[in-house]
Amino acid sequence: MRIAELSRRTGVPIPTIKYYMREGLLPQGERTGPNQARYGEEHVRRLRLARALVEVGGLPVASAREALALIFSSGVSEFDVLGKAQYALTPPRERAGDGAGDDAGDEAAAQVDELIARRGWQVKPGNPARRTLADALATLRRLGEDDYLDLLETYAETAEQLADTEVRAISRRGDLHSMAEAVVIWTALGDPVIASLRRLAQEARAARLLGGTAEDTS
Amino acid sequence: MRIAELSRRTGVPIPTIKYYMREGLLPQGERTGPNQARYGEEHVRRLRLARALVEVGGLPVASAREALALIFSSGVSEFDVLGKAQYALTPPRERAGDGAGDDAGDEAAAQVDELIARRGWQVKPGNPARRTLADALATLRRLGEDDYLDLLETYAETAEQLADTEVRAISRRGDLHSMAEAVVIWTALGDPVIASLRRLAQEARAARLLGGTAEDTS
DNA sequence: GGATAGCGGACAGTGTCACTATCTACTATG
DNA sequence: CATAGTAGATAGTGACACTGTCCGCTATCC
């Protein structure tokens, strides 16, 4: 198949496909001449995947490249697919702002460690989610929301349930490639799915508790 | 207080503060002369909030403005704080790509409606989370992950638990202003907190189930 | 009272990011 | 052999979130 068909089948404009190739999200097609190449089903799949990560998952192109490289490489064992995917999928974050004499950050980091230990979780010290979580907690604390501890407990409990179901579902996959793919897809797309469901459930619960009606306020 | 102190106390550079004022995230200070103004505690609080929404919550500046306007206005009843906050906090999304003969979108939208109905949730038809969720599900379907139904059920269940705890916590706040603030903060910052916890729990669960160790793979 | 630092406001500039457009030389196909 | 399509290179675009600079004025310290 040539590039026009690749574009038609995926809905991605040709210039964008070329851009993705330049950026390493897609490999070159099989060359048949100085200005001709052929693309196969793997290109279709990989392009769809790239599009999903960038558009729905909101990943930066560089992170999508990492994630795709992970999926379509052969050097991963099932023991570190997940870790590597998490590294690839977490866009780099700069150190959060250090105001004057601000120790909220350190306290939050300690709190994260404590939470992980208390739950009996085995988490690598380099997992970027530690940092993200600590940053968010530090911010919460700076905003005076220091009564977040019970909410955090609920969140952690909930996250455990999610992770349990997810890891079980993933481990049912046959081959390693399919597992890696599922890990990336669900890590990246699970976030918006969960966020949406949370909002929907919030509105429903609020309507019930506060007696609001289902009228549109727009 | 003058702008230098405002900057010092919040860690936000002066040019950025000026920019936020231009963009309506912060109101003008109380003028004391043609080129002098005074800022109060409310400015500090509002600036910290703005910063948190943009930096940690990842909101576009325009959405942060909406959310702040909601908090610091008086015309909201407790019945629609949540709905309005959700509208304000959901960055506008364009219609997802329509490839050739693609009905995954419609099917996904129907699936969302069905899920909401089955759960007995009362959700306004205009809630933007419907669209986000439908888009994500459609993408999943296009990627061939059509076995997501049981996972979705777990997610929905989980979201309900979260929402229950959250709405209860919010409704314990005294005044409406504090409620509005909490809704915005927790809606925006809850997402990264939950996402991080999910990743941490995933790694822990995976280590347990697949027998991975806690070595660093970096 | 004069030097210095800081201020508010306007406006232009910067860096990043994800594309998008154009051009050239070449190829496939009716 | 005319037309449409192609690969690859390079430059341009538009959105976004700042950031820098300048002006005329003010506050404050010696």
Coordinates of C-alpha atoms (C1' of nucleotides) in Angstrom, one line a residue:
Chain A
M1 CA 0.0 0.0 0.0
R2 CA 1.2 3.5 -0.7
I3 CA 1.0 6.5 1.5
A4 CA -2.4 7.7 0.2
E5 CA -4.1 4.5 1.3
L6 CA -2.3 4.6 4.6
S7 CA -3.7 8.0 5.1
R8 CA -7.2 7.0 3.9
R9 CA -7.4 4.0 6.2
T10 CA -6.3 5.8 9.3
G11 CA -7.7 9.3 8.7
V12 CA -4.3 10.8 9.3
P13 CA -3.3 13.5 6.7
I14 CA -0.3 12.6 4.5
P15 CA 1.9 15.5 5.8
T16 CA 1.3 14.3 9.3
I17 CA 2.3 10.8 8.4
K18 CA 5.5 12.1 7.0
Y19 CA 6.1 14.2 10.1
Y20 CA 5.6 11.1 12.3
M21 CA 8.1 9.2 10.2
R22 CA 10.6 12.0 10.6
E23 CA 10.0 11.9 14.4
G24 CA 10.4 8.2 14.5
L25 CA 6.9 7.3 15.5
L26 CA 6.6 5.3 12.3
P27 CA 9.4 3.3 10.6
Q28 CA 10.2 3.9 6.9
G29 CA 8.2 1.9 4.4
E30 CA 9.8 -0.8 2.4
R31 CA 11.7 1.0 -0.4
T32 CA 10.9 0.0 -4.0
G33 CA 12.6 2.9 -5.7
P34 CA 14.3 6.2 -5.1
N35 CA 11.0 7.9 -4.4
Q36 CA 8.6 5.0 -3.8
A37 CA 7.9 2.9 -0.7
R38 CA 5.4 0.3 0.4
Y39 CA 3.6 0.2 3.7
G40 CA 2.0 -2.8 5.4
E41 CA -0.6 -3.6 8.0
E42 CA 2.0 -2.9 10.8
H43 CA 2.2 0.6 9.6
V44 CA -1.6 1.0 9.8
R45 CA -1.7 -0.4 13.3
R46 CA 1.3 1.6 14.5
L47 CA -0.1 4.8 13.1
R48 CA -3.5 4.2 14.7
L49 CA -1.8 3.6 17.9
A50 CA 0.4 6.7 17.6
R51 CA -2.7 8.8 16.9
A52 CA -4.5 7.4 19.9
L53 CA -1.7 8.1 22.2
V54 CA -1.2 11.7 21.0
E55 CA -4.8 12.7 20.4
V56 CA -6.8 10.9 23.1
G57 CA -4.0 10.2 25.6
G58 CA -2.6 13.7 25.2
L59 CA 1.0 12.5 25.1
P60 CA 3.7 14.6 23.6
V61 CA 5.1 13.2 20.4
A62 CA 8.4 12.3 22.0
S63 CA 6.7 10.2 24.7
A64 CA 4.6 8.4 22.1
R65 CA 7.8 7.5 20.2
E66 CA 9.2 6.0 23.3
A67 CA 6.1 4.0 24.0
L68 CA 5.9 2.8 20.4
A69 CA 9.5 1.8 20.4
L70 CA 8.9 -0.2 23.5
I71 CA 6.0 -2.1 22.0
F72 CA 7.6 -2.8 18.7
S73 CA 11.0 -3.9 20.1
S74 CA 11.8 -7.4 21.1
G75 CA 14.2 -6.8 24.0
V76 CA 11.7 -6.6 26.8
S77 CA 10.8 -9.2 29.4
E78 CA 7.4 -9.3 30.9
F79 CA 9.0 -8.3 34.2
D80 CA 9.8 -4.8 33.1
V81 CA 7.3 -4.0 30.3
L82 CA 5.2 -2.2 32.8
G83 CA 7.9 -0.2 34.4
K84 CA 9.4 0.8 31.1
A85 CA 6.0 1.8 29.8
Q86 CA 5.4 4.0 32.8
Y87 CA 8.7 5.7 32.3
A88 CA 8.0 6.2 28.6
L89 CA 4.5 7.5 29.2
T90 CA 5.2 10.0 31.9
P91 CA 6.1 13.3 30.3
P92 CA 9.1 14.8 31.9
R93 CA 8.1 17.2 34.7
E94 CA 10.3 20.0 36.0
R95 CA 11.0 20.4 39.7
A96 CA 7.9 22.1 41.3
G97 CA 8.3 25.6 42.4
D98 CA 10.3 26.3 45.6
G99 CA 8.8 29.3 47.2
A100 CA 10.5 30.9 50.2
G101 CA 11.3 28.4 53.0
D102 CA 8.9 25.8 51.6
D103 CA 9.2 22.4 53.0
A104 CA 5.8 21.2 51.7
G105 CA 7.7 19.3 48.9
D106 CA 9.8 17.3 51.3
E107 CA 7.0 16.5 53.6
A108 CA 4.9 15.4 50.6
A109 CA 7.7 13.1 49.4
A110 CA 8.0 11.6 52.8
Q111 CA 4.2 11.1 52.8
V112 CA 4.3 9.3 49.5
D113 CA 7.0 6.9 50.8
E114 CA 5.1 6.3 53.9
L115 CA 1.9 5.6 52.0
I116 CA 3.7 3.1 49.7
A117 CA 5.3 1.4 52.7
R118 CA 2.0 1.2 54.6
R119 CA 0.2 -0.4 51.7
G120 CA 3.0 -2.9 51.3
W121 CA 3.5 -1.8 47.7
Q122 CA 6.8 -2.7 46.0
V123 CA 7.6 0.3 43.9
K124 CA 10.9 1.1 42.3
P125 CA 12.4 4.2 43.7
G126 CA 12.7 5.7 40.2
N127 CA 9.1 5.4 39.3
P128 CA 8.1 8.8 38.0
A129 CA 4.6 8.5 39.5
R130 CA 6.3 9.1 42.9
R131 CA 7.3 12.5 41.9
T132 CA 4.0 13.4 40.2
L133 CA 2.1 12.4 43.3
A134 CA 4.5 14.2 45.7
D135 CA 4.2 17.4 43.6
A136 CA 0.4 17.2 43.6
L137 CA 0.3 16.6 47.4
A138 CA 2.7 19.4 48.0
T139 CA 0.5 21.7 46.0
L140 CA -2.6 20.6 47.9
R141 CA -0.8 21.3 51.1
R142 CA 0.3 24.8 50.0
L143 CA -3.3 25.5 49.1
G144 CA -4.3 24.7 52.7
E145 CA -6.0 21.5 51.7
D146 CA -4.1 19.6 54.4
D147 CA -7.1 17.5 55.3
Y148 CA -6.5 15.3 52.3
L149 CA -5.4 12.3 54.2
D150 CA -8.6 10.4 54.4
L151 CA -9.4 11.2 50.7
L152 CA -5.9 9.9 49.8
E153 CA -6.7 6.7 51.6
T154 CA -9.8 6.2 49.5
Y155 CA -7.8 7.0 46.4
A156 CA -5.2 4.5 47.2
E157 CA -7.7 1.8 48.0
T158 CA -9.4 2.5 44.7
A159 CA -6.2 2.5 42.8
E160 CA -5.4 -0.9 44.2
Q161 CA -8.7 -2.3 43.0
L162 CA -8.1 -0.8 39.5
A163 CA -4.6 -2.1 39.3
D164 CA -5.6 -5.6 40.4
T165 CA -8.2 -5.9 37.7
E166 CA -5.9 -4.4 35.1
V167 CA -2.9 -6.4 35.8
R168 CA -5.0 -9.6 35.8
A169 CA -6.5 -8.6 32.4
I170 CA -3.1 -7.8 31.0
S171 CA -1.5 -11.1 32.2
R172 CA -4.2 -13.0 30.4
R173 CA -2.8 -11.9 27.0
G174 CA -0.9 -14.5 25.2
D175 CA 2.3 -13.1 23.8
L176 CA 4.6 -10.5 25.1
H177 CA 4.0 -8.1 22.2
S178 CA 0.3 -8.1 22.9
M179 CA 1.0 -7.5 26.6
A180 CA 3.2 -4.6 25.9
E181 CA 0.7 -3.1 23.6
A182 CA -2.1 -3.5 26.1
V183 CA 0.0 -2.0 28.9
V184 CA 0.7 1.1 26.8
I185 CA -2.8 1.5 25.5
W186 CA -4.5 1.1 28.9
T187 CA -2.0 3.2 30.8
A188 CA -2.4 6.1 28.4
L189 CA -6.1 5.8 27.6
G190 CA -7.1 4.6 31.0
D191 CA -6.4 8.0 32.5
P192 CA -9.0 9.9 30.4
V193 CA -11.5 7.1 30.8
I194 CA -11.2 7.1 34.6
A195 CA -11.2 10.9 34.7
S196 CA -14.5 11.0 32.7
L197 CA -16.2 8.3 34.7
R198 CA -15.2 10.1 37.9
R199 CA -16.8 13.3 36.7
L200 CA -20.0 11.6 35.6
A201 CA -20.2 9.7 38.9
Q202 CA -19.6 13.0 40.8
E203 CA -22.4 14.7 39.1
A204 CA -24.7 11.7 39.8
R205 CA -23.7 11.5 43.4
A206 CA -24.0 15.3 43.9
A207 CA -27.5 15.3 42.3
R208 CA -28.5 12.6 44.8
L209 CA -26.9 14.1 47.9
L210 CA -27.6 17.8 47.3
G211 CA -31.0 17.3 45.7
G212 CA -30.0 18.9 42.4
T213 CA -32.0 18.1 39.4
A214 CA -30.7 16.9 36.0
E215 CA -31.5 20.2 34.2
D216 CA -28.9 21.6 32.0
T217 CA -27.2 24.7 33.4
S218 CA -25.5 25.7 30.2
Chain B
M1 CA 1.6 44.5 49.6
R2 CA 3.2 45.4 46.3
I3 CA 3.9 43.1 43.4
A4 CA 7.4 42.1 44.5
E5 CA 6.1 40.7 47.7
L6 CA 3.3 38.9 45.9
S7 CA 5.9 37.4 43.7
R8 CA 8.1 36.4 46.6
R9 CA 5.3 34.8 48.6
T10 CA 4.0 32.7 45.7
G11 CA 7.2 32.0 43.8
V12 CA 5.6 33.3 40.6
P13 CA 7.8 35.7 38.6
I14 CA 6.6 39.2 38.2
P15 CA 6.2 39.1 34.4
T16 CA 4.0 36.1 34.8
I17 CA 1.9 37.8 37.4
K18 CA 1.4 40.7 35.0
Y19 CA 0.5 38.2 32.3
Y20 CA -2.1 36.5 34.5
M21 CA -3.6 39.9 35.2
R22 CA -3.9 40.6 31.6
E23 CA -5.5 37.3 31.0
G24 CA -8.0 37.8 33.8
L25 CA -6.8 35.1 36.1
L26 CA -6.0 37.8 38.7
P27 CA -8.0 41.0 39.3
Q28 CA -6.3 44.3 39.4
G29 CA -4.8 45.5 42.7
E30 CA -6.3 48.3 44.6
R31 CA -5.0 51.4 42.9
T32 CA -3.2 54.0 45.1
G33 CA -1.7 56.1 42.3
P34 CA -1.3 56.3 38.5
N35 CA 1.4 53.6 38.7
Q36 CA 1.0 52.1 42.1
A37 CA -1.4 49.4 43.4
R38 CA -1.8 47.3 46.5
Y39 CA -2.5 43.6 46.6
G40 CA -4.1 41.6 49.4
E41 CA -4.3 38.1 50.8
E42 CA -6.9 37.3 48.2
H43 CA -4.5 37.9 45.5
V44 CA -2.0 35.6 47.1
R45 CA -4.6 32.8 47.5
R46 CA -5.9 33.3 44.0
L47 CA -2.5 33.3 42.4
R48 CA -1.5 30.2 44.2
L49 CA -4.7 28.6 43.0
A50 CA -4.1 29.7 39.4
R51 CA -0.6 28.3 39.5
A52 CA -1.8 25.0 40.8
L53 CA -4.4 24.6 38.2
V54 CA -2.0 25.5 35.4
E55 CA 1.1 23.8 36.6
V56 CA -0.1 20.7 38.4
G57 CA -3.5 20.3 36.9
G58 CA -2.2 21.1 33.4
L59 CA -5.1 23.3 32.6
P60 CA -4.9 25.8 29.8
V61 CA -4.9 29.4 31.0
A62 CA -8.3 30.1 29.6
S63 CA -9.8 27.2 31.6
A64 CA -8.1 28.3 34.7
R65 CA -9.7 31.7 34.3
E66 CA -13.1 30.2 34.0
A67 CA -12.6 28.1 37.1
L68 CA -11.3 31.0 39.1
A69 CA -14.1 33.2 38.0
L70 CA -16.5 30.6 39.2
I71 CA -14.9 30.4 42.6
F72 CA -14.7 34.1 43.2
S73 CA -18.1 34.9 42.0
S74 CA -21.2 35.0 44.1
G75 CA -23.9 33.9 41.7
V76 CA -23.6 30.1 42.1
S77 CA -25.9 27.9 44.1
E78 CA -24.7 24.7 45.6
F79 CA -26.8 22.8 43.0
D80 CA -24.7 23.8 40.1
V81 CA -21.2 24.5 41.4
L82 CA -20.1 21.1 40.4
G83 CA -21.6 21.1 36.9
K84 CA -20.2 24.5 36.2
A85 CA -16.8 23.6 37.5
Q86 CA -16.8 20.5 35.3
Y87 CA -17.7 22.6 32.3
A88 CA -15.0 25.1 33.1
L89 CA -12.3 22.5 33.8
T90 CA -12.8 20.4 30.7
P91 CA -10.6 21.9 28.0
P92 CA -12.5 22.1 24.7
R93 CA -12.0 19.0 22.5
E94 CA -12.5 18.8 18.8
R95 CA -14.6 16.2 17.3
A96 CA -12.6 13.0 17.1
G97 CA -11.3 11.8 13.7
D98 CA -13.9 10.3 11.3
G99 CA -12.1 7.8 9.2
A100 CA -13.8 6.1 6.3
G101 CA -17.1 4.5 7.3
D102 CA -16.4 4.7 10.9
D103 CA -19.3 4.0 13.3
A104 CA -17.1 3.4 16.3
G105 CA -18.0 6.9 17.5
D106 CA -21.7 6.4 17.5
E107 CA -21.5 3.0 19.1
A108 CA -19.3 4.4 21.8
A109 CA -21.7 7.2 22.5
A110 CA -24.6 4.8 22.8
Q111 CA -22.5 2.7 25.1
V112 CA -21.9 5.6 27.3
D113 CA -25.6 6.4 27.5
E114 CA -26.3 2.8 28.3
L115 CA -23.7 2.7 31.0
I116 CA -25.1 5.9 32.7
A117 CA -28.6 4.5 32.5
R118 CA -27.7 1.1 33.8
R119 CA -25.9 2.7 36.8
G120 CA -28.8 4.8 37.5
W121 CA -26.7 7.9 37.3
Q122 CA -28.4 11.3 36.8
V123 CA -26.1 13.1 34.4
K124 CA -26.9 16.2 32.4
P125 CA -26.8 15.6 28.7
G126 CA -24.4 18.4 28.2
N127 CA -21.7 17.1 30.6
P128 CA -18.5 17.2 28.6
A129 CA -17.2 14.1 30.3
R130 CA -19.7 12.1 28.2
R131 CA -17.9 13.2 25.0
T132 CA -14.5 12.6 26.4
L133 CA -15.4 9.1 27.5
A134 CA -17.1 8.3 24.2
D135 CA -14.0 9.4 22.3
A136 CA -11.8 7.3 24.4
L137 CA -14.0 4.2 24.1
A138 CA -14.3 4.8 20.3
T139 CA -10.5 4.9 20.1
L140 CA -10.2 1.7 22.1
R141 CA -12.6 0.0 19.8
R142 CA -10.7 1.2 16.7
L143 CA -7.6 -0.2 18.2
G144 CA -9.2 -3.6 18.5
E145 CA -9.5 -3.4 22.3
D146 CA -13.2 -4.3 22.2
D147 CA -12.9 -6.5 25.2
Y148 CA -12.9 -3.5 27.4
L149 CA -16.4 -4.0 28.8
D150 CA -15.5 -5.8 32.0
L151 CA -12.7 -3.3 32.7
L152 CA -15.1 -0.5 32.1
E153 CA -17.4 -2.0 34.7
T154 CA -14.6 -2.0 37.2
Y155 CA -13.7 1.5 36.3
A156 CA -17.3 2.7 36.8
E157 CA -17.7 0.9 40.1
T158 CA -14.5 2.5 41.3
A159 CA -15.5 5.9 40.0
E160 CA -18.7 5.6 42.1
Q161 CA -16.7 4.9 45.2
L162 CA -14.5 7.9 44.6
A163 CA -17.3 10.2 43.8
D164 CA -19.2 9.1 46.9
T165 CA -16.3 9.9 49.2
E166 CA -15.5 13.2 47.4
V167 CA -19.0 14.6 47.3
R168 CA -19.4 13.7 51.0
A169 CA -16.2 15.5 51.8
I170 CA -17.1 18.5 49.8
S171 CA -20.6 18.8 51.3
R172 CA -19.0 19.0 54.8
R173 CA -17.6 22.4 54.0
G174 CA -19.3 25.3 55.6
D175 CA -19.8 28.0 53.1
L176 CA -20.5 28.0 49.4
H177 CA -17.2 29.7 48.5
S178 CA -15.2 27.1 50.2
M179 CA -17.2 24.4 48.5
A180 CA -16.7 25.9 45.1
E181 CA -13.0 26.1 45.8
A182 CA -12.7 22.6 47.0
V183 CA -14.7 21.3 43.9
V184 CA -12.3 23.1 41.6
I185 CA -9.2 22.0 43.4
W186 CA -10.1 18.4 43.7
T187 CA -11.5 18.0 40.3
A188 CA -8.4 19.5 38.7
L189 CA -5.7 18.0 41.1
G190 CA -7.5 14.8 41.7
D191 CA -6.8 13.6 38.2
P192 CA -3.0 13.5 38.5
V193 CA -3.2 12.2 42.1
I194 CA -5.4 9.3 41.0
A195 CA -3.3 8.7 37.9
S196 CA -0.1 8.5 39.9
L197 CA -1.6 6.2 42.5
R198 CA -2.9 3.9 39.8
R199 CA 0.6 3.7 38.3
L200 CA 2.2 2.9 41.7
A201 CA -0.5 0.3 42.5
Q202 CA 0.0 -1.2 39.0
E203 CA 3.7 -1.7 39.5
A204 CA 3.1 -3.2 43.0
R205 CA 0.5 -5.6 41.7
A206 CA 2.5 -6.5 38.7
A207 CA 5.5 -7.2 40.9
R208 CA 3.4 -9.5 43.0
L209 CA 1.6 -11.3 40.2
L210 CA 4.5 -11.7 37.7
G211 CA 7.2 -12.2 40.3
G212 CA 9.2 -9.1 39.2
T213 CA 11.6 -7.7 41.7
A214 CA 11.9 -4.1 42.9
E215 CA 15.1 -3.5 41.0
D216 CA 15.4 -0.3 39.0
T217 CA 15.3 -0.8 35.3
S218 CA 16.5 2.6 34.4
Chain C
dG1 C1' 16.6 67.0 47.5
dG2 C1' 18.7 63.9 44.6
dA3 C1' 20.0 59.2 43.6
dT4 C1' 18.3 54.7 43.3
dA5 C1' 15.1 51.1 43.2
dG6 C1' 10.7 49.7 42.2
dC7 C1' 6.2 50.2 39.9
dG8 C1' 2.2 49.7 36.4
dG9 C1' 1.1 49.3 31.7
dA10 C1' 1.9 48.6 26.9
dC11 C1' 3.8 45.9 23.5
dA12 C1' 7.0 43.2 21.2
dG13 C1' 9.8 39.0 21.4
dT14 C1' 10.9 34.0 22.6
dG15 C1' 10.7 29.1 22.7
dT16 C1' 8.2 25.0 22.2
dC17 C1' 5.2 22.1 20.0
dA18 C1' 2.5 19.8 16.5
dC19 C1' 1.8 20.2 12.6
dT20 C1' 1.3 22.1 7.4
dA21 C1' 2.9 23.9 2.9
dT22 C1' 5.9 24.0 -0.8
dC23 C1' 9.4 22.5 -3.8
dT24 C1' 12.2 19.1 -6.5
dA25 C1' 13.2 15.3 -8.8
dC26 C1' 11.3 11.1 -9.8
dT27 C1' 7.7 7.1 -10.7
dA28 C1' 3.3 4.7 -11.7
dT29 C1' -0.5 4.4 -14.7
dG30 C1' -4.3 5.0 -17.9
Chain D
dC1 C1' 3.1 10.8 -22.7
dA2 C1' 0.1 13.4 -19.8
dT3 C1' -1.5 13.3 -15.3
dA4 C1' -1.5 12.1 -10.7
dG5 C1' 1.1 10.4 -7.1
dT6 C1' 5.5 9.9 -4.3
dA7 C1' 9.8 10.5 -1.1
dG8 C1' 12.5 13.7 1.0
dA9 C1' 14.1 18.3 2.3
dT10 C1' 13.2 22.6 4.1
dA11 C1' 10.6 26.4 5.5
dG12 C1' 6.4 28.3 7.4
dT13 C1' 2.2 28.5 10.6
dG14 C1' -0.6 29.1 14.6
dA15 C1' -1.4 28.3 19.2
dC16 C1' 0.3 28.8 23.7
dA17 C1' 2.6 30.4 27.8
dC18 C1' 5.3 33.1 29.0
dT19 C1' 9.5 36.8 29.0
dG20 C1' 11.9 41.2 28.0
dT21 C1' 12.1 45.9 27.4
dC22 C1' 10.8 50.5 27.6
dC23 C1' 8.3 54.6 29.5
dG24 C1' 6.8 57.8 32.7
dC25 C1' 6.0 57.9 37.4
dT26 C1' 6.6 56.9 42.6
dA27 C1' 8.6 55.5 47.1
dT28 C1' 12.4 55.6 49.9
dC29 C1' 16.9 56.1 51.7
dC30 C1' 20.9 58.9 52.4

